[in-house]
mmCIF file of C-alpha atoms in Angstrom:
data_model
loop_
_atom_site.group_PDB
_atom_site.id
_atom_site.type_symbol
_atom_site.label_atom_id
_atom_site.label_comp_id
_atom_site.label_asym_id
_atom_site.label_seq_id
_atom_site.Cartn_x
_atom_site.Cartn_y
_atom_site.Cartn_z
ATOM 1 C CA MET A 98 -6.933 25.970 53.923
ATOM 2 C CA PRO A 99 -3.578 26.989 52.369
ATOM 3 C CA ILE A 100 -2.122 23.498 52.871
ATOM 4 C CA THR A 101 -4.029 20.353 51.894
ATOM 5 C CA SER A 102 -3.044 16.694 51.864
ATOM 6 C CA GLU A 103 -4.626 13.853 49.899
ATOM 7 C CA LEU A 104 -3.572 10.203 49.908
ATOM 8 C CA ARG A 105 -4.238 8.397 46.648
ATOM 9 C CA PRO A 106 -5.007 4.646 46.469
ATOM 10 C CA ASP A 107 -1.539 4.013 44.997
ATOM 11 C CA GLY A 108 0.211 5.375 48.098
ATOM 12 C CA ILE A 109 1.129 8.731 46.565
ATOM 13 C CA ARG A 110 0.276 11.584 48.934
ATOM 14 C CA VAL A 111 -0.297 14.912 47.204
ATOM 15 C CA VAL A 112 0.422 17.958 49.365
ATOM 16 C CA THR A 113 -0.782 21.213 47.839
ATOM 17 C CA MET A 114 -0.007 24.818 48.729
ATOM 18 C CA ALA A 115 -2.815 27.237 47.868
ATOM 19 C CA ALA A 116 -2.286 30.661 49.432
ATOM 20 C CA PRO A 117 -3.245 33.290 46.843
ATOM 21 C CA PRO A 118 -2.187 35.512 45.312
ATOM 22 C CA VAL A 119 1.424 34.273 45.163
ATOM 23 C CA ASN A 120 1.737 31.430 47.687
ATOM 24 C CA ALA A 121 3.799 33.583 50.053
ATOM 25 C CA LEU A 122 3.171 31.667 53.263
ATOM 26 C CA THR A 123 2.413 33.280 56.590
ATOM 27 C CA VAL A 124 4.214 32.142 59.732
ATOM 28 C CA GLN A 125 1.351 29.748 60.461
ATOM 29 C CA GLY A 126 1.401 28.549 56.865
ATOM 30 C CA TRP A 127 5.022 27.441 57.131
ATOM 31 C CA PHE A 128 4.344 25.552 60.349
ATOM 32 C CA ASP A 129 1.228 23.964 58.827
ATOM 33 C CA LEU A 130 3.269 22.769 55.867
ATOM 34 C CA ALA A 131 5.896 21.300 58.196
ATOM 35 C CA THR A 132 3.234 19.489 60.231
ATOM 36 C CA THR A 133 1.578 18.123 57.091
ATOM 37 C CA LEU A 134 4.862 16.735 55.756
ATOM 38 C CA ASP A 135 5.817 15.253 59.127
ATOM 39 C CA GLN A 136 2.456 13.512 59.337
ATOM 40 C CA ALA A 137 2.830 12.218 55.787
ATOM 41 C CA GLY A 138 6.127 10.567 56.630
ATOM 42 C CA ARG A 139 4.713 8.930 59.744
ATOM 43 C CA ASP A 140 1.752 7.474 57.857
ATOM 44 C CA PRO A 141 2.702 3.887 56.866
ATOM 45 C CA ASP A 142 0.308 4.075 53.902
ATOM 46 C CA THR A 143 2.236 6.978 52.358
ATOM 47 C CA LYS A 144 4.881 5.723 49.932
ATOM 48 C CA VAL A 145 5.951 9.030 48.372
ATOM 49 C CA VAL A 146 4.919 12.692 48.565
ATOM 50 C CA VAL A 147 4.261 15.052 45.663
ATOM 51 C CA LEU A 148 4.594 18.672 46.774
ATOM 52 C CA ARG A 149 2.772 21.013 44.407
ATOM 53 C CA ALA A 150 0.995 24.361 44.321
ATOM 54 C CA GLU A 151 -2.111 25.979 42.920
ATOM 55 C CA GLY A 152 -2.063 29.373 41.267
ATOM 56 C CA ARG A 153 0.444 31.472 39.358
ATOM 57 C CA GLY A 154 3.561 30.099 41.008
ATOM 58 C CA PHE A 155 4.929 27.447 43.306
ATOM 59 C CA ASN A 156 6.003 29.648 46.224
ATOM 60 C CA ALA A 157 7.098 33.261 46.708
ATOM 61 C CA GLY A 158 8.670 32.774 50.127
ATOM 62 C CA VAL A 159 7.570 34.443 53.341
ATOM 63 C CA ASP A 160 4.692 36.886 53.659
ATOM 64 C CA ILE A 161 6.613 40.156 53.894
ATOM 65 C CA LYS A 162 3.476 42.206 54.436
ATOM 66 C CA GLU A 163 2.651 40.129 57.503
ATOM 67 C CA MET A 164 6.151 40.787 58.797
ATOM 68 C CA GLN A 165 5.983 44.540 58.226
ATOM 69 C CA ASN A 166 2.544 44.873 59.794
ATOM 70 C CA THR A 167 3.584 43.064 62.977
ATOM 71 C CA THR A 168 5.298 45.015 65.731
ATOM 72 C CA GLY A 169 8.658 43.904 67.049
ATOM 73 C CA PHE A 170 10.442 40.793 65.845
ATOM 74 C CA ASP A 171 7.742 38.187 66.494
ATOM 75 C CA ALA A 172 6.860 37.689 62.816
ATOM 76 C CA LEU A 173 10.522 37.588 61.800
ATOM 77 C CA ILE A 174 11.390 34.993 64.419
ATOM 78 C CA GLY A 175 8.246 33.075 63.524
ATOM 79 C CA ALA A 176 9.130 33.088 59.825
ATOM 80 C CA ASN A 177 12.662 31.946 60.589
ATOM 81 C CA LYS A 178 11.439 29.068 62.731
ATOM 82 C CA GLY A 179 8.595 28.214 60.358
ATOM 83 C CA CYS A 180 10.827 28.086 57.292
ATOM 84 C CA PHE A 181 13.388 26.027 59.176
ATOM 85 C CA ALA A 182 10.690 23.575 60.208
ATOM 86 C CA ALA A 183 9.224 23.289 56.695
ATOM 87 C CA PHE A 184 12.579 22.853 54.942
ATOM 88 C CA LYS A 185 13.596 20.298 57.559
ATOM 89 C CA ALA A 186 10.293 18.456 57.128
ATOM 90 C CA VAL A 187 10.908 18.083 53.380
ATOM 91 C CA TYR A 188 14.455 16.863 53.890
ATOM 92 C CA GLU A 189 13.662 14.522 56.774
ATOM 93 C CA CYS A 190 10.333 13.238 55.458
ATOM 94 C CA ALA A 191 10.558 9.468 55.863
ATOM 95 C CA VAL A 192 9.577 8.962 52.220
ATOM 96 C CA PRO A 193 10.880 10.684 49.074
ATOM 97 C CA VAL A 194 9.435 14.088 48.187
ATOM 98 C CA VAL A 195 8.854 14.967 44.529
ATOM 99 C CA ALA A 196 8.509 18.713 43.962
ATOM 100 C CA ALA A 197 6.277 19.795 41.063
ATOM 101 C CA VAL A 198 7.251 23.399 40.346
ATOM 102 C CA ASN A 199 5.143 25.808 38.328
ATOM 103 C CA GLY A 200 5.830 29.470 37.652
ATOM 104 C CA PHE A 201 7.942 31.295 40.192
ATOM 105 C CA CYS A 202 9.893 29.519 42.926
ATOM 106 C CA LEU A 203 11.540 32.185 45.058
ATOM 107 C CA GLY A 204 13.215 32.414 48.460
ATOM 108 C CA GLY A 205 11.435 29.951 50.705
ATOM 109 C CA GLY A 206 10.256 28.087 47.636
ATOM 110 C CA VAL A 207 13.878 27.309 46.799
ATOM 111 C CA GLY A 208 14.314 26.096 50.375
ATOM 112 C CA LEU A 209 11.554 23.558 49.827
ATOM 113 C CA VAL A 210 12.644 22.430 46.371
ATOM 114 C CA GLY A 211 16.341 22.326 47.229
ATOM 115 C CA ASN A 212 15.584 19.836 49.999
ATOM 116 C CA ALA A 213 13.286 17.693 47.834
ATOM 117 C CA ASP A 214 14.447 14.351 46.437
ATOM 118 C CA CYS A 215 13.270 14.861 42.869
ATOM 119 C CA VAL A 216 12.190 17.961 40.952
ATOM 120 C CA VAL A 217 10.004 18.265 37.881
ATOM 121 C CA ALA A 218 8.986 21.636 36.524
ATOM 122 C CA SER A 219 6.741 23.325 33.999
ATOM 123 C CA GLU A 220 8.138 25.294 31.073
ATOM 124 C CA ASP A 221 7.289 28.593 32.764
ATOM 125 C CA ALA A 222 9.084 27.719 36.017
ATOM 126 C CA TYR A 223 12.020 29.728 37.279
ATOM 127 C CA PHE A 224 14.019 29.880 40.502
ATOM 128 C CA GLY A 225 15.631 32.681 42.482
ATOM 129 C CA VAL A 226 16.822 33.837 45.879
ATOM 130 C CA PRO A 227 16.056 37.585 45.965
ATOM 131 C CA GLU A 228 16.721 37.815 49.696
ATOM 132 C CA VAL A 229 19.293 40.598 49.333
ATOM 133 C CA LYS A 230 16.540 42.895 48.048
ATOM 134 C CA GLN A 231 14.709 42.531 51.370
ATOM 135 C CA GLY A 232 17.756 42.719 53.621
ATOM 136 C CA ALA A 233 17.732 39.037 54.446
ATOM 137 C CA LEU A 234 19.870 35.980 53.861
ATOM 138 C CA GLY A 235 18.795 32.378 53.462
ATOM 139 C CA ALA A 236 18.209 29.481 51.061
ATOM 140 C CA ALA A 237 21.753 29.639 49.671
ATOM 141 C CA THR A 238 22.130 26.222 51.261
ATOM 142 C CA HIS A 239 19.290 24.962 49.100
ATOM 143 C CA MET A 240 20.136 26.839 45.899
ATOM 144 C CA ALA A 241 23.583 25.238 46.142
ATOM 145 C CA ARG A 242 21.824 21.880 45.779
ATOM 146 C CA LEU A 243 20.311 23.049 42.483
ATOM 147 C CA VAL A 244 23.245 24.797 40.772
ATOM 148 C CA PRO A 245 27.058 24.776 40.990
ATOM 149 C CA GLN A 246 28.770 27.040 43.519
ATOM 150 C CA HIS A 247 29.717 29.935 41.248
ATOM 151 C CA MET A 248 26.269 30.013 39.697
ATOM 152 C CA MET A 249 24.724 30.011 43.173
ATOM 153 C CA ARG A 250 26.867 32.964 44.230
ATOM 154 C CA THR A 251 26.018 34.908 41.082
ATOM 155 C CA LEU A 252 22.292 34.294 41.548
ATOM 156 C CA TYR A 253 22.545 35.212 45.222
ATOM 157 C CA PHE A 254 24.504 38.458 44.843
ATOM 158 C CA THR A 255 22.570 39.702 41.798
ATOM 159 C CA ALA A 256 19.097 38.413 42.776
ATOM 160 C CA ARG A 257 18.794 37.062 39.252
ATOM 161 C CA THR A 258 16.534 34.137 38.453
ATOM 162 C CA ILE A 259 17.249 30.991 36.456
ATOM 163 C CA LYS A 260 14.848 29.045 34.237
ATOM 164 C CA ALA A 261 13.940 25.486 35.091
ATOM 165 C CA ALA A 262 15.089 24.407 31.636
ATOM 166 C CA ASP A 263 18.602 25.611 32.509
ATOM 167 C CA LEU A 264 18.658 23.399 35.608
ATOM 168 C CA VAL A 265 18.166 20.208 33.621
ATOM 169 C CA GLN A 266 21.817 20.389 32.510
ATOM 170 C CA PHE A 267 22.895 20.323 36.161
ATOM 171 C CA GLY A 268 20.720 17.302 36.889
ATOM 172 C CA SER A 269 18.798 19.086 39.652
ATOM 173 C CA VAL A 270 15.587 19.226 37.611
ATOM 174 C CA LEU A 271 14.587 15.874 36.155
ATOM 175 C CA GLU A 272 12.477 17.221 33.332
ATOM 176 C CA VAL A 273 10.580 20.264 32.099
ATOM 177 C CA VAL A 274 7.104 19.806 30.661
ATOM 178 C CA PRO A 275 4.200 21.974 29.479
ATOM 179 C CA ARG A 276 2.254 23.489 32.367
ATOM 180 C CA ASP A 277 -0.818 21.316 31.807
ATOM 181 C CA GLN A 278 1.331 18.170 31.983
ATOM 182 C CA LEU A 279 3.154 19.010 35.223
ATOM 183 C CA ASP A 280 0.959 17.062 37.622
ATOM 184 C CA ASP A 281 1.028 13.999 35.395
ATOM 185 C CA ALA A 282 4.839 14.178 35.130
ATOM 186 C CA ALA A 283 5.199 14.421 38.906
ATOM 187 C CA LEU A 284 2.768 11.563 39.477
ATOM 188 C CA LYS A 285 4.597 9.427 36.930
ATOM 189 C CA VAL A 286 7.956 9.594 38.715
ATOM 190 C CA ALA A 287 6.204 9.312 42.088
ATOM 191 C CA GLY A 288 4.475 6.204 40.790
ATOM 192 C CA GLU A 289 7.807 4.656 39.867
ATOM 193 C CA ILE A 290 8.954 5.195 43.453
ATOM 194 C CA ALA A 291 5.689 3.953 44.950
ATOM 195 C CA ALA A 292 5.952 0.742 42.931
ATOM 196 C CA HIS A 293 8.874 -0.388 45.079
ATOM 197 C CA ASP A 294 8.656 -1.896 48.561
ATOM 198 C CA THR A 295 8.091 1.087 50.857
ATOM 199 C CA ARG A 296 10.292 -0.500 53.539
ATOM 200 C CA VAL A 297 13.243 -0.378 51.155
ATOM 201 C CA ILE A 298 12.463 3.144 49.937
ATOM 202 C CA ARG A 299 12.178 4.469 53.500
ATOM 203 C CA ALA A 300 15.508 2.857 54.375
ATOM 204 C CA ALA A 301 17.026 4.348 51.225
ATOM 205 C CA LYS A 302 15.800 7.848 52.132
ATOM 206 C CA GLU A 303 17.385 7.633 55.578
ATOM 207 C CA CYS A 304 20.553 6.160 54.092
ATOM 208 C CA LEU A 305 20.986 8.863 51.440
ATOM 209 C CA ASN A 306 20.413 11.615 53.996
ATOM 210 C CA GLY A 307 23.054 9.999 56.186
ATOM 211 C CA ILE A 308 25.744 10.184 53.504
ATOM 212 C CA ASP A 309 24.932 13.748 52.396
ATOM 213 C CA PRO A 310 28.137 15.851 52.462
ATOM 214 C CA ILE A 311 26.326 18.927 53.836
ATOM 215 C CA ASP A 312 24.195 19.156 56.973
ATOM 216 C CA VAL A 313 21.440 21.245 55.401
ATOM 217 C CA ASN A 314 19.721 21.994 58.706
ATOM 218 C CA LYS A 315 22.862 23.351 60.355
ATOM 219 C CA SER A 316 23.908 25.217 57.200
ATOM 220 C CA TYR A 317 20.568 27.002 56.859
ATOM 221 C CA ARG A 318 20.472 27.878 60.549
ATOM 222 C CA PHE A 319 23.879 29.531 60.126
ATOM 223 C CA GLU A 320 22.460 31.681 57.314
ATOM 224 C CA GLN A 321 19.550 32.737 59.501
ATOM 225 C CA GLY A 322 21.953 34.157 62.067
ATOM 226 C CA PHE A 323 23.086 36.795 59.583
ATOM 227 C CA THR A 324 19.483 37.626 58.769
ATOM 228 C CA MET A 325 18.910 38.401 62.437
ATOM 229 C CA GLU A 326 21.980 40.675 62.498
ATOM 230 C CA LEU A 327 20.668 42.643 59.517
ATOM 231 C CA ASN A 328 17.291 42.980 61.202
ATOM 232 C CA LEU A 329 18.781 44.187 64.469
ATOM 233 C CA ALA A 330 20.771 46.774 62.502
ATOM 234 C CA GLY A 331 17.537 48.104 60.978
ATOM 235 C CA VAL A 332 18.625 47.381 57.410
ATOM 236 C CA SER A 333 15.992 44.738 56.746
ATOM 237 C CA ASP A 334 13.014 46.863 57.805
ATOM 238 C CA GLU A 335 14.125 49.695 55.512
ATOM 239 C CA LEU A 336 14.292 47.398 52.490
ATOM 240 C CA ARG A 337 11.094 45.526 53.321
ATOM 241 C CA ASP A 338 9.252 48.833 53.777
ATOM 242 C CA GLU A 339 10.118 49.703 50.171
ATOM 243 C CA PHE A 340 8.651 46.399 49.018
ATOM 244 C CA ALA A 341 5.543 46.368 51.212
ATOM 245 C CA GLY A 342 4.779 50.092 51.230
ATOM 246 C CA THR A 343 4.974 50.226 55.028
ATOM 247 C CA GLU A 344 6.882 52.408 57.508
ATOM 248 C CA LYS A 345 7.930 49.955 60.154
ATOM 249 C CA SER A 346 11.546 51.206 60.074
ATOM 250 C CA LYS A 347 10.352 54.647 61.190
ATOM 251 C CA GLN A 348 8.478 53.386 64.245
#
């Protein structure tokens, strides 16, 4: 199973993504992740969630090969809805979500991490939104929660990446640790949260979401509208074909 969930005795629920080779989730994978996070928040025994990944990197976004090998727009629409559901599930999870980021965190991965409540990362972690390479838009809403506006625009337009160590100065990444210490670092901060009365922490999560200056769900949905326009114009299929080695744009 690409998404697993384990509740520890201390109330920390560990949700793990394991979809080799690069944790690029299929449409079903995104919906499964959303369901898992929703269920975690509804479980009264869950005090905090640690979202982590197995393998070379945290998350490489959507499965472009699935999209290019599916006729019509079903996979695109599914990916849009699945990503929206997963990002929303992180943000609206009734308990805090601690993201433990290893290796690459790209596209949809940034959507997950940008909506998390706390981020710890390994020394090899880096973040990016390379959507423009594939003729898509999205996750600018979430990258803007990790870096200042001008940095976000530069990363977005150039498809550059930024190291986790560089995000510490912005306060969006709590700390950067050696790869073999990442899980322990995430569990440590999660444990500090779990030590408090879960009734207070759940109220605090709802309260902080309520005073957020940006409606992340509405903002991301706005971005997705432009992605659909690019797809209808045929631009996206051309660029994704180059990446996936397919010929969907010629069909």
